[in-house]
């Protein structure tokens, strides 16, 4: 079965703390009746800092949709390659070993997709399949993992690269003063992530062996998380009922686990989209688990904010860096987003360090990382 290898995550160099966010909000929206509520909601997010591709002063100047999208293209090309190179090395693969690239983003638009630029620039084969996912929002990270799983099931021994590029700050709307906009301006951050799903394992390969995946849409909630596309770009719209969506989604997760013979309340690891503190607290409540099992998601939320589709990859990276799990330890990965949509996967831990041999040493990955643009097969 396919193995999801350790993700690589990159965050930009500019940061903004919660205190700075609150100060900017007070100055920009002074006297607005909804400001006190927005400030309380931002404080309750628990986000200590976020990373941005530009200083906050430039972000709030809003040069227009065209210029923002140009910045999106420039920054995505600047920041994705490093994460991709690390993800390939983590999977003990080279660019020419990749059979499909899934690119997910909801914060900018390019046609052709960035996948074409990556193939032309980074040494991927010209017959590499391209699958851009642009309209699943925060759920797209989970969806990308599931589509990679499906691809490898249909094409055994294939390898799929996933790239998530979420530059949420390019969607900030400084003139919007509704509660949803003010809250999102204090919650979302920027990040790039990449991960490889290997169609089969191999000596030295550590990761999550993907066992089963599923999708679920809560009926008639498509307006609860959405974009209004206007002259000034994407305006994020958030319904106040969104934080309550874990009550109907928790049974779906339980059923998915039960269908595989597992108990969702008794797994070894949980990689959950950190949409906000209420999402994590409610899911813990309705699954019947302690909130600390979501510690990797809490870490992402606290240090990076909601980084949209990249959250599940950063939370999974934190799980890897916490230390090894026993082989066959059970876990779940879940992303939530517009629709309201849930993308869920079950997996077991594979510890490749216990079965190294001379056929595919880790040194080969280091060599591949040093020659990231080598190899080109038409």
Coordinates of C-alpha atoms in Angstrom, one line a residue:
X1 CA 0.0 0.0 0.0
X2 CA 1.2 3.6 -0.6
X3 CA 3.3 5.3 2.0
X4 CA 3.0 9.1 2.8
X5 CA 6.5 10.2 3.6
X6 CA 7.7 13.0 5.9
X7 CA 6.5 16.4 4.6
X8 CA 8.7 19.5 4.2
X9 CA 7.3 22.9 5.2
X10 CA 8.6 26.4 4.6
X11 CA 7.2 29.6 6.1
X12 CA 8.2 33.1 4.9
X13 CA 10.6 35.4 6.8
X14 CA 8.1 38.1 7.7
X15 CA 6.1 37.6 10.9
X16 CA 3.3 39.3 12.7
X17 CA 2.4 38.6 16.4
X18 CA -1.1 38.5 17.9
X19 CA -0.3 41.8 19.7
X20 CA 0.6 43.4 16.4
X21 CA -2.5 42.1 14.7
X22 CA -4.7 43.5 17.5
X23 CA -3.0 46.9 17.2
X24 CA -3.4 47.0 13.4
X25 CA -7.1 46.1 13.8
X26 CA -7.7 48.8 16.4
X27 CA -6.1 51.5 14.2
X28 CA -7.7 50.4 10.9
X29 CA -11.2 49.9 12.2
X30 CA -11.4 52.3 15.1
X31 CA -15.0 53.2 16.1
X32 CA -16.6 50.3 14.2
X33 CA -19.3 48.6 16.4
X34 CA -18.1 45.1 15.5
X35 CA -14.5 45.8 16.5
X36 CA -14.7 44.7 20.2
X37 CA -16.2 41.3 19.2
X38 CA -13.6 40.8 16.4
X39 CA -10.7 41.6 18.9
X40 CA -12.1 39.0 21.3
X41 CA -12.4 36.4 18.6
X42 CA -8.8 37.0 17.4
X43 CA -7.5 36.7 20.9
X44 CA -9.3 33.5 21.4
X45 CA -7.7 31.9 18.3
X46 CA -4.6 31.2 20.3
X47 CA -2.4 32.2 17.3
X48 CA 0.8 33.7 18.8
X49 CA 2.4 34.6 15.4
X50 CA 2.0 34.1 11.7
X51 CA 4.4 34.2 8.8
X52 CA 3.8 36.5 5.7
X53 CA 5.4 36.8 2.3
X54 CA 5.5 40.6 2.7
X55 CA 5.8 43.0 5.6
X56 CA 2.3 43.6 7.0
X57 CA 2.4 47.3 6.0
X58 CA 2.8 46.3 2.3
X59 CA 0.1 43.6 2.7
X60 CA -2.4 46.1 4.0
X61 CA -1.7 48.6 1.3
X62 CA -3.5 46.3 -1.3
X63 CA -2.1 47.3 -4.7
X64 CA -4.9 45.6 -6.5
X65 CA -5.9 42.1 -7.6
X66 CA -3.6 42.0 -10.6
X67 CA -0.5 42.9 -8.6
X68 CA -1.4 40.6 -5.8
X69 CA -1.7 37.7 -8.2
X70 CA 1.6 38.6 -9.8
X71 CA 3.1 38.5 -6.3
X72 CA 1.5 35.1 -5.8
X73 CA 3.1 33.7 -8.9
X74 CA 6.5 35.2 -8.1
X75 CA 6.5 34.0 -4.5
X76 CA 5.2 30.5 -5.3
X77 CA 8.0 29.9 -7.8
X78 CA 10.5 31.3 -5.3
X79 CA 9.4 29.2 -2.3
X80 CA 8.2 25.9 -3.6
X81 CA 11.4 24.3 -5.0
X82 CA 13.2 24.1 -1.6
X83 CA 10.3 22.3 0.0
X84 CA 10.0 20.0 -3.0
X85 CA 13.7 19.1 -2.8
X86 CA 13.5 18.3 0.9
X87 CA 10.3 16.2 0.4
X88 CA 12.0 14.2 -2.4
X89 CA 15.0 13.5 -0.2
X90 CA 12.7 12.5 2.7
X91 CA 11.1 9.9 0.3
X92 CA 14.5 8.7 -1.0
X93 CA 13.5 9.7 -4.5
X94 CA 14.6 12.0 -7.3
X95 CA 12.5 14.2 -9.5
X96 CA 12.5 11.7 -12.4
X97 CA 10.9 9.1 -10.0
X98 CA 7.7 11.1 -9.7
X99 CA 4.8 10.1 -11.9
X100 CA 2.2 12.7 -10.9
X101 CA 2.2 16.1 -9.2
X102 CA -0.8 17.3 -7.2
X103 CA -0.7 21.1 -6.6
X104 CA -3.1 22.6 -4.1
X105 CA -3.8 26.3 -3.5
X106 CA -6.7 28.5 -2.9
X107 CA -4.9 31.9 -2.6
X108 CA -3.9 32.7 -6.1
X109 CA -4.5 31.7 -9.7
X110 CA -2.2 30.5 -12.5
X111 CA -2.9 28.9 -15.9
X112 CA -1.0 26.8 -16.8
X113 CA -0.8 25.6 -13.2
X114 CA 2.5 25.8 -11.3
X115 CA 2.9 22.1 -12.1
X116 CA 3.9 23.0 -15.7
X117 CA 6.6 25.4 -14.4
X118 CA 7.9 22.7 -11.9
X119 CA 8.2 20.1 -14.7
X120 CA 10.0 22.5 -16.9
X121 CA 12.3 23.8 -14.2
X122 CA 13.0 21.0 -11.7
X123 CA 13.8 18.0 -13.8
X124 CA 10.5 16.1 -13.6
X125 CA 9.7 13.9 -16.6
X126 CA 7.7 15.4 -19.3
X127 CA 5.1 12.7 -19.0
X128 CA 4.4 13.5 -15.4
X129 CA 0.7 13.8 -14.7
X130 CA -0.6 17.1 -13.5
X131 CA -3.5 17.5 -11.0
X132 CA -4.1 21.1 -9.8
X133 CA -6.7 21.4 -7.0
X134 CA -7.9 25.0 -6.5
X135 CA -11.3 25.2 -4.9
X136 CA -11.3 22.9 -1.9
X137 CA -9.7 25.5 0.5
X138 CA -8.4 24.0 3.7
X139 CA -9.7 20.6 2.9
X140 CA -7.4 20.3 -0.1
X141 CA -4.5 19.0 1.9
X142 CA -6.4 16.0 2.9
X143 CA -7.9 15.7 -0.6
X144 CA -4.4 15.7 -2.1
X145 CA -3.3 12.9 0.1
X146 CA -6.4 10.9 -0.8
X147 CA -6.1 11.5 -4.6
X148 CA -2.4 10.5 -4.4
X149 CA -3.5 7.3 -2.6
X150 CA -6.1 6.7 -5.3
X151 CA -3.5 7.3 -8.1
X152 CA -1.1 4.8 -6.5
X153 CA -3.8 2.3 -6.1
X154 CA -4.7 2.6 -9.8
X155 CA -1.0 2.7 -10.9
X156 CA 0.9 0.4 -8.5
X157 CA 4.5 1.4 -7.8
X158 CA 3.9 5.0 -8.9
X159 CA 5.1 8.0 -6.9
X160 CA 3.1 11.2 -6.4
X161 CA 4.4 14.5 -5.3
X162 CA 2.0 16.8 -3.4
X163 CA 2.7 20.6 -3.2
X164 CA 0.7 23.0 -1.1
X165 CA 1.2 26.7 -1.6
X166 CA -1.0 28.9 0.6
X167 CA -0.2 32.6 0.6
X168 CA -3.3 33.6 2.6
X169 CA -2.0 37.1 3.3
X170 CA -2.5 38.0 -0.4
X171 CA -6.2 37.6 0.3
X172 CA -6.4 40.1 3.2
X173 CA -8.9 42.8 2.5
X174 CA -8.0 45.9 4.6
X175 CA -11.2 47.7 3.8
X176 CA -13.5 44.8 4.8
X177 CA -14.8 45.2 8.3
X178 CA -17.3 42.4 8.7
X179 CA -16.6 39.9 11.5
X180 CA -15.6 37.1 9.2
X181 CA -13.0 39.2 7.4
X182 CA -11.6 40.7 10.6
X183 CA -11.3 37.2 12.1
X184 CA -9.6 35.7 9.0
X185 CA -7.1 38.6 9.0
X186 CA -6.0 37.5 12.4
X187 CA -6.1 33.8 11.8
X188 CA -4.6 32.9 8.5
X189 CA -0.9 32.7 7.7
X190 CA 1.4 31.8 4.7
X191 CA 3.2 28.6 4.2
X192 CA 4.5 26.2 1.5
X193 CA 4.5 22.4 2.0
X194 CA 5.4 19.3 0.0
X195 CA 5.2 15.6 0.6
X196 CA 5.6 12.4 -1.5
X197 CA 3.3 9.4 -1.5
X198 CA 5.3 6.4 -2.6
X199 CA 3.3 3.7 -4.3
X200 CA 5.4 1.1 -2.5
X201 CA 7.8 1.1 0.3
X202 CA 11.4 0.2 0.2
X203 CA 14.4 -0.1 2.5
X204 CA 14.8 3.0 4.7
X205 CA 11.3 4.4 3.9
X206 CA 9.5 5.7 7.0
X207 CA 6.0 7.1 6.8
X208 CA 2.3 6.5 7.0
X209 CA 1.0 3.5 5.1
X210 CA -2.3 4.7 3.7
X211 CA -5.0 2.2 4.3
X212 CA -8.4 3.8 3.5
X213 CA -9.8 7.2 2.6
X214 CA -13.1 8.9 2.4
X215 CA -14.8 12.2 1.7
X216 CA -18.0 13.7 3.2
X217 CA -19.9 16.8 2.6
X218 CA -22.4 18.2 5.1
X219 CA -25.6 18.9 3.1
X220 CA -26.5 22.5 2.2
X221 CA -23.6 24.2 3.8
X222 CA -21.8 25.4 0.7
X223 CA -22.3 29.1 1.7
X224 CA -20.7 28.7 5.1
X225 CA -17.1 29.0 3.9
X226 CA -16.7 30.8 0.5
X227 CA -15.0 33.4 -1.6
X228 CA -16.7 36.4 -3.0
X229 CA -14.6 37.3 -6.1
X230 CA -14.6 41.1 -6.6
X231 CA -12.5 43.7 -8.2
X232 CA -10.1 43.6 -5.2
X233 CA -9.7 39.8 -5.3
X234 CA -10.9 37.0 -3.1
X235 CA -13.0 38.0 -0.2
X236 CA -13.2 35.3 2.4
X237 CA -16.7 34.7 3.8
X238 CA -17.1 32.7 7.0
X239 CA -20.5 31.8 8.6
X240 CA -20.7 31.8 12.4
X241 CA -22.0 28.2 12.3
X242 CA -18.7 26.8 10.9
X243 CA -17.2 26.1 14.4
X244 CA -20.1 23.8 15.2
X245 CA -19.4 21.5 12.2
X246 CA -17.5 18.9 14.3
X247 CA -20.6 17.6 15.8
X248 CA -21.9 16.1 12.5
X249 CA -18.4 15.2 11.3
X250 CA -17.2 13.3 14.3
X251 CA -19.6 10.4 13.6
X252 CA -18.3 10.3 10.0
X253 CA -14.8 9.8 11.3
X254 CA -15.9 7.2 13.8
X255 CA -17.7 5.3 11.0
X256 CA -14.7 5.4 8.8
X257 CA -12.5 4.0 11.5
X258 CA -15.1 1.4 12.5
X259 CA -15.4 0.2 8.9
X260 CA -11.7 -0.6 9.1
X261 CA -12.1 -2.4 12.5
X262 CA -10.6 0.5 14.4
X263 CA -11.9 2.7 17.3
X264 CA -11.5 6.4 16.4
X265 CA -11.1 7.2 20.1
X266 CA -8.2 4.8 20.5
X267 CA -5.7 5.6 17.8
X268 CA -2.0 6.2 18.1
X269 CA -1.7 9.5 16.2
X270 CA -4.1 12.2 15.0
X271 CA -3.3 14.7 12.2
X272 CA -6.2 17.1 12.1
X273 CA -6.7 20.4 10.3
X274 CA -6.3 23.3 12.7
X275 CA -9.1 25.5 11.5
X276 CA -9.3 27.2 14.9
X277 CA -9.5 26.3 18.6
X278 CA -13.2 25.5 18.6
X279 CA -12.7 23.0 15.8
X280 CA -10.0 21.1 17.7
X281 CA -11.8 21.2 21.1
X282 CA -15.1 20.1 19.7
X283 CA -13.6 17.3 17.7
X284 CA -11.9 16.0 20.8
X285 CA -15.2 16.2 22.7
X286 CA -17.3 14.4 20.1
X287 CA -14.6 11.7 19.5
X288 CA -14.1 11.2 23.2
X289 CA -10.4 11.9 23.2
X290 CA -8.2 14.2 25.2
X291 CA -7.4 17.4 23.4
X292 CA -3.7 16.7 23.8
X293 CA -3.9 14.0 21.1
X294 CA -4.2 17.0 18.7
X295 CA -1.0 18.6 20.0
X296 CA 0.7 18.7 16.6
X297 CA -2.3 20.6 15.1
X298 CA -2.3 22.9 18.2
X299 CA 1.4 23.6 17.5
X300 CA 0.7 24.6 13.9
X301 CA -2.1 26.8 14.9
X302 CA -0.1 28.5 17.7
X303 CA 3.1 29.1 15.7
X304 CA 1.8 29.6 12.1
X305 CA -1.9 30.2 12.4
X306 CA -4.3 28.5 10.0
X307 CA -2.2 27.9 6.9
X308 CA -5.1 26.4 4.9
X309 CA -4.3 23.2 3.0
X310 CA -0.7 23.1 4.4
X311 CA -1.9 22.5 8.0
X312 CA -2.1 18.7 7.7
X313 CA 1.4 18.6 6.3
X314 CA 2.8 20.7 9.0
X315 CA 1.0 18.8 11.7
X316 CA 2.3 15.5 10.2
X317 CA 5.8 17.0 10.1
X318 CA 5.6 17.7 13.8
X319 CA 4.4 14.1 14.4
X320 CA 7.5 12.8 12.5
X321 CA 9.8 15.1 14.5
X322 CA 8.4 14.1 17.8
X323 CA 10.0 10.7 17.4
X324 CA 9.3 7.3 15.9
X325 CA 6.1 5.3 16.5
X326 CA 5.9 1.5 16.6
X327 CA 5.4 -0.1 13.2
X328 CA 1.7 -0.5 12.5
X329 CA 0.7 2.2 15.0
X330 CA -2.7 3.5 13.8
X331 CA -3.7 7.0 13.0
X332 CA -6.0 9.4 11.1
X333 CA -5.4 12.4 8.9
X334 CA -8.3 14.8 8.3
X335 CA -8.8 18.1 6.5
X336 CA -11.9 20.3 6.6
X337 CA -12.9 23.1 4.3
X338 CA -15.6 24.6 2.1
X339 CA -18.6 22.6 1.3
X340 CA -18.5 21.9 4.2
X341 CA -16.2 19.1 3.2
X342 CA -14.1 16.6 5.1
X343 CA -11.3 14.6 3.5
X344 CA -10.1 11.8 5.8
X345 CA -7.5 9.0 5.6
X346 CA -6.6 6.1 7.9
X347 CA -3.0 4.9 8.0
X348 CA -0.5 2.8 9.9
X349 CA 3.1 3.8 10.8
X350 CA 6.0 2.3 8.9
X351 CA 9.5 2.5 10.5
X352 CA 11.9 2.0 7.6
X353 CA 15.0 2.6 9.8
X354 CA 14.7 -1.0 11.1
X355 CA 15.2 -2.5 7.7
X356 CA 17.9 -0.6 5.9
X357 CA 19.9 -2.5 3.3
X358 CA 22.5 -1.8 0.6
X359 CA 20.0 -1.7 -2.3
X360 CA 18.6 1.7 -1.6
X361 CA 20.7 3.5 1.1
X362 CA 19.7 6.9 2.5
X363 CA 22.9 8.3 1.0
X364 CA 21.3 8.0 -2.3
X365 CA 18.7 10.6 -1.2
X366 CA 21.4 13.0 -0.1
X367 CA 23.0 12.7 -3.5
X368 CA 19.6 13.4 -5.2
X369 CA 19.1 16.5 -3.0
X370 CA 22.5 17.8 -4.2
X371 CA 21.5 17.5 -7.8
X372 CA 17.9 18.6 -7.8
X373 CA 17.6 19.4 -11.5
X374 CA 19.4 16.3 -12.8
X375 CA 17.7 13.8 -15.1
X376 CA 15.2 14.6 -17.8
X377 CA 13.2 11.9 -19.6
X378 CA 11.0 13.0 -22.5

